[in-house]
């Protein structure tokens, strides 16, 4: 589940804000974004958070991007059938997940593995600790980000929070995926959670070479 440590919240707010800007090009990545001197007001953050993917979807994608997304969704849909029976729901989730992962500069296969471990793709899942939704987000993130109307059981909003938080921890750990995943789970210093996620990735979500070349950074 996504937990917080000292100093995390302001940096995550900055990442949420920066994630709402146009996608970076070239060598620019989430890990290279830094916090502004003053965070934006809550209303501005909320507006940007809501508009990001709408803007992304309105932009005309390059042919290679369209091809990559279709290839990835086609590869992952049969694998997701063991968790989600309805084909339309599977395609909708995969499309949104691909966009959110791309926006946060994460490999979408990694996000699938995190969701499998966290909630087994149950959007209404609530843990004994109170973590909610697909990526098991703790409700304090709603308060900290200034978006009290957010429903963490809504899969699209949950994906936004989870991908943003995971990208933040990956940047904090300078690309060390094991430590970033442990931070996400609140078990830094232990390896059981990263091992579970990476095992799920290897068993169920690892893309073929032709697909991974265009999705895994």
Coordinates of C-alpha atoms in Angstrom, one line a residue:
X1 CA 0.0 0.0 0.0
X2 CA 1.1 3.6 -0.6
X3 CA 2.4 5.0 2.6
X4 CA 4.1 8.3 3.5
X5 CA 7.5 9.1 5.2
X6 CA 8.9 12.5 6.3
X7 CA 9.3 14.9 3.5
X8 CA 7.4 12.8 1.0
X9 CA 4.1 14.7 0.8
X10 CA 5.5 18.0 -0.6
X11 CA 7.6 16.2 -3.2
X12 CA 4.6 14.1 -4.3
X13 CA 2.5 17.2 -4.6
X14 CA 5.2 18.6 -6.9
X15 CA 5.2 15.5 -9.0
X16 CA 1.4 15.5 -9.3
X17 CA 1.6 19.1 -10.5
X18 CA 4.4 18.4 -12.9
X19 CA 2.6 15.3 -14.2
X20 CA -0.1 17.6 -15.3
X21 CA 2.2 19.4 -17.7
X22 CA 2.7 18.1 -21.3
X23 CA 4.7 14.9 -21.6
X24 CA 8.5 15.4 -21.6
X25 CA 10.5 14.6 -24.6
X26 CA 14.0 13.2 -25.0
X27 CA 15.9 12.6 -21.8
X28 CA 13.5 14.4 -19.6
X29 CA 11.8 12.0 -17.1
X30 CA 9.8 12.2 -13.9
X31 CA 13.0 11.5 -11.9
X32 CA 14.5 14.8 -13.2
X33 CA 11.6 16.9 -12.0
X34 CA 12.2 19.1 -8.9
X35 CA 9.8 20.7 -6.5
X36 CA 8.9 24.4 -7.2
X37 CA 9.7 27.0 -4.6
X38 CA 6.0 27.2 -3.5
X39 CA 3.4 24.5 -4.2
X40 CA 0.4 25.5 -6.2
X41 CA -2.9 26.2 -4.5
X42 CA -5.2 23.2 -4.0
X43 CA -7.7 24.4 -6.5
X44 CA -5.0 24.7 -9.2
X45 CA -3.7 21.2 -8.4
X46 CA -7.2 19.8 -8.6
X47 CA -7.9 21.4 -11.9
X48 CA -4.6 20.2 -13.4
X49 CA -5.0 16.7 -12.0
X50 CA -8.5 16.4 -13.7
X51 CA -7.4 17.8 -17.0
X52 CA -4.1 16.0 -17.6
X53 CA -5.3 12.9 -19.4
X54 CA -8.1 14.8 -21.2
X55 CA -5.3 16.9 -22.7
X56 CA -3.2 13.9 -23.4
X57 CA -6.1 12.1 -25.2
X58 CA -6.9 15.2 -27.3
X59 CA -3.3 15.4 -28.5
X60 CA -2.8 13.5 -31.8
X61 CA -0.4 10.6 -31.0
X62 CA 2.4 9.6 -33.3
X63 CA 1.8 6.4 -35.4
X64 CA 4.5 4.6 -33.4
X65 CA 2.7 5.5 -30.2
X66 CA -0.6 4.2 -31.5
X67 CA 1.0 1.0 -32.6
X68 CA 2.8 0.5 -29.3
X69 CA -0.3 0.9 -27.3
X70 CA -2.3 -1.5 -29.4
X71 CA 0.4 -4.1 -29.3
X72 CA 0.7 -3.8 -25.6
X73 CA -3.1 -4.0 -24.9
X74 CA -3.4 -7.0 -27.3
X75 CA -0.6 -8.8 -25.4
X76 CA -1.9 -8.0 -21.9
X77 CA -5.6 -8.5 -22.4
X78 CA -5.6 -12.4 -22.4
X79 CA -3.4 -12.3 -19.3
X80 CA -5.9 -10.1 -17.5
X81 CA -8.8 -12.4 -18.2
X82 CA -8.0 -14.5 -15.1
X83 CA -8.8 -11.4 -13.0
X84 CA -11.4 -9.5 -15.0
X85 CA -13.9 -11.6 -17.0
X86 CA -15.5 -8.8 -19.0
X87 CA -13.6 -8.0 -22.2
X88 CA -14.7 -4.4 -22.4
X89 CA -13.7 -3.7 -18.8
X90 CA -10.3 -5.3 -19.5
X91 CA -9.6 -3.2 -22.5
X92 CA -10.8 0.0 -20.8
X93 CA -8.6 -0.6 -17.8
X94 CA -5.5 -1.5 -19.9
X95 CA -5.9 1.6 -22.0
X96 CA -6.2 3.9 -19.0
X97 CA -3.4 2.1 -17.2
X98 CA -1.1 2.4 -20.2
X99 CA -1.8 6.1 -20.4
X100 CA -1.2 6.7 -16.6
X101 CA 2.0 4.7 -16.6
X102 CA 3.2 6.6 -19.7
X103 CA 2.4 9.9 -18.0
X104 CA 4.4 8.9 -14.9
X105 CA 7.2 7.4 -16.9
X106 CA 6.6 3.9 -15.5
X107 CA 6.6 0.6 -17.3
X108 CA 2.9 -0.4 -17.5
X109 CA 3.8 -4.0 -16.8
X110 CA 5.2 -3.0 -13.5
X111 CA 1.9 -1.2 -12.6
X112 CA 0.0 -4.4 -13.5
X113 CA 2.2 -6.4 -11.2
X114 CA 1.7 -3.9 -8.3
X115 CA -2.1 -4.1 -8.8
X116 CA -2.0 -7.9 -8.8
X117 CA -0.2 -8.0 -5.5
X118 CA -2.1 -5.1 -3.9
X119 CA -5.7 -5.8 -4.8
X120 CA -5.9 -8.6 -7.4
X121 CA -7.6 -6.0 -9.6
X122 CA -10.5 -5.4 -7.3
X123 CA -11.4 -1.7 -7.5
X124 CA -13.4 -1.8 -4.3
X125 CA -10.7 -3.6 -2.2
X126 CA -10.1 -2.1 1.3
X127 CA -7.3 -3.5 3.4
X128 CA -7.4 -3.9 7.2
X129 CA -5.1 -0.8 7.4
X130 CA -7.6 1.2 5.3
X131 CA -5.8 1.3 2.0
X132 CA -8.3 1.6 -0.9
X133 CA -8.7 0.5 -4.5
X134 CA -6.6 -1.1 -7.2
X135 CA -3.3 0.3 -6.0
X136 CA -4.2 0.4 -2.3
X137 CA -3.9 4.1 -1.7
X138 CA -4.1 5.3 1.9
X139 CA -6.8 7.9 2.4
X140 CA -4.4 10.5 3.9
X141 CA -3.1 11.2 0.4
X142 CA -6.5 12.8 -0.5
X143 CA -6.1 15.2 2.4
X144 CA -2.4 15.9 1.7
X145 CA -3.0 16.6 -2.0
X146 CA -6.0 18.9 -1.3
X147 CA -8.5 16.9 -3.3
X148 CA -11.2 15.9 -0.8
X149 CA -13.8 14.9 -3.4
X150 CA -11.6 12.2 -4.8
X151 CA -13.0 8.6 -4.7
X152 CA -10.1 6.2 -4.3
X153 CA -12.4 3.3 -5.3
X154 CA -12.7 4.9 -8.8
X155 CA -10.2 3.0 -10.8
X156 CA -9.0 5.8 -13.0
X157 CA -8.4 8.2 -10.0
X158 CA -6.7 5.4 -8.0
X159 CA -4.4 4.7 -10.9
X160 CA -3.4 8.4 -11.0
X161 CA -2.5 8.4 -7.3
X162 CA -0.7 5.1 -7.4
X163 CA 1.4 5.8 -10.5
X164 CA 2.3 9.2 -9.2
X165 CA 3.3 8.0 -5.8
X166 CA 5.3 5.1 -7.2
X167 CA 7.1 7.4 -9.7
X168 CA 8.0 9.6 -6.8
X169 CA 9.5 6.8 -4.8
X170 CA 11.4 5.6 -7.8
X171 CA 12.9 9.1 -8.3
X172 CA 13.7 9.3 -4.6
X173 CA 15.6 6.1 -4.8
X174 CA 17.4 7.1 -8.0
X175 CA 15.9 4.2 -10.0
X176 CA 16.4 1.5 -7.4
X177 CA 13.2 -0.4 -8.0
X178 CA 13.6 -2.7 -5.0
X179 CA 13.8 0.2 -2.6
X180 CA 11.1 2.2 -4.4
X181 CA 8.6 -0.7 -4.1
X182 CA 9.5 -1.2 -0.5
X183 CA 8.8 2.4 0.2
X184 CA 5.5 2.1 -1.6
X185 CA 4.5 -0.7 0.7
X186 CA 5.9 1.0 3.8
X187 CA 8.4 -1.8 4.3
X188 CA 11.7 -0.1 3.5
X189 CA 14.6 -2.3 4.5
X190 CA 12.8 -5.5 3.8
X191 CA 12.6 -7.3 0.4
X192 CA 9.5 -9.5 0.7
X193 CA 7.2 -7.0 -1.0
X194 CA 9.5 -6.1 -4.0
X195 CA 10.1 -9.8 -4.4
X196 CA 6.3 -10.5 -4.6
X197 CA 5.8 -7.7 -7.2
X198 CA 8.7 -8.8 -9.4
X199 CA 7.6 -12.4 -9.2
X200 CA 4.1 -11.4 -10.4
X201 CA 5.7 -9.4 -13.2
X202 CA 7.8 -12.3 -14.3
X203 CA 5.0 -14.9 -14.1
X204 CA 2.1 -12.9 -15.6
X205 CA 3.1 -9.5 -17.1
X206 CA 6.5 -9.7 -18.6
X207 CA 6.2 -8.4 -22.2
X208 CA 7.7 -10.0 -25.2
X209 CA 10.8 -8.3 -26.5
X210 CA 8.9 -6.6 -29.3
X211 CA 6.5 -5.1 -26.9
X212 CA 8.9 -4.3 -24.1
X213 CA 11.1 -2.3 -26.4
X214 CA 8.5 0.3 -26.7
X215 CA 7.0 0.2 -23.1
X216 CA 9.8 -0.5 -20.6
X217 CA 12.1 2.4 -19.9

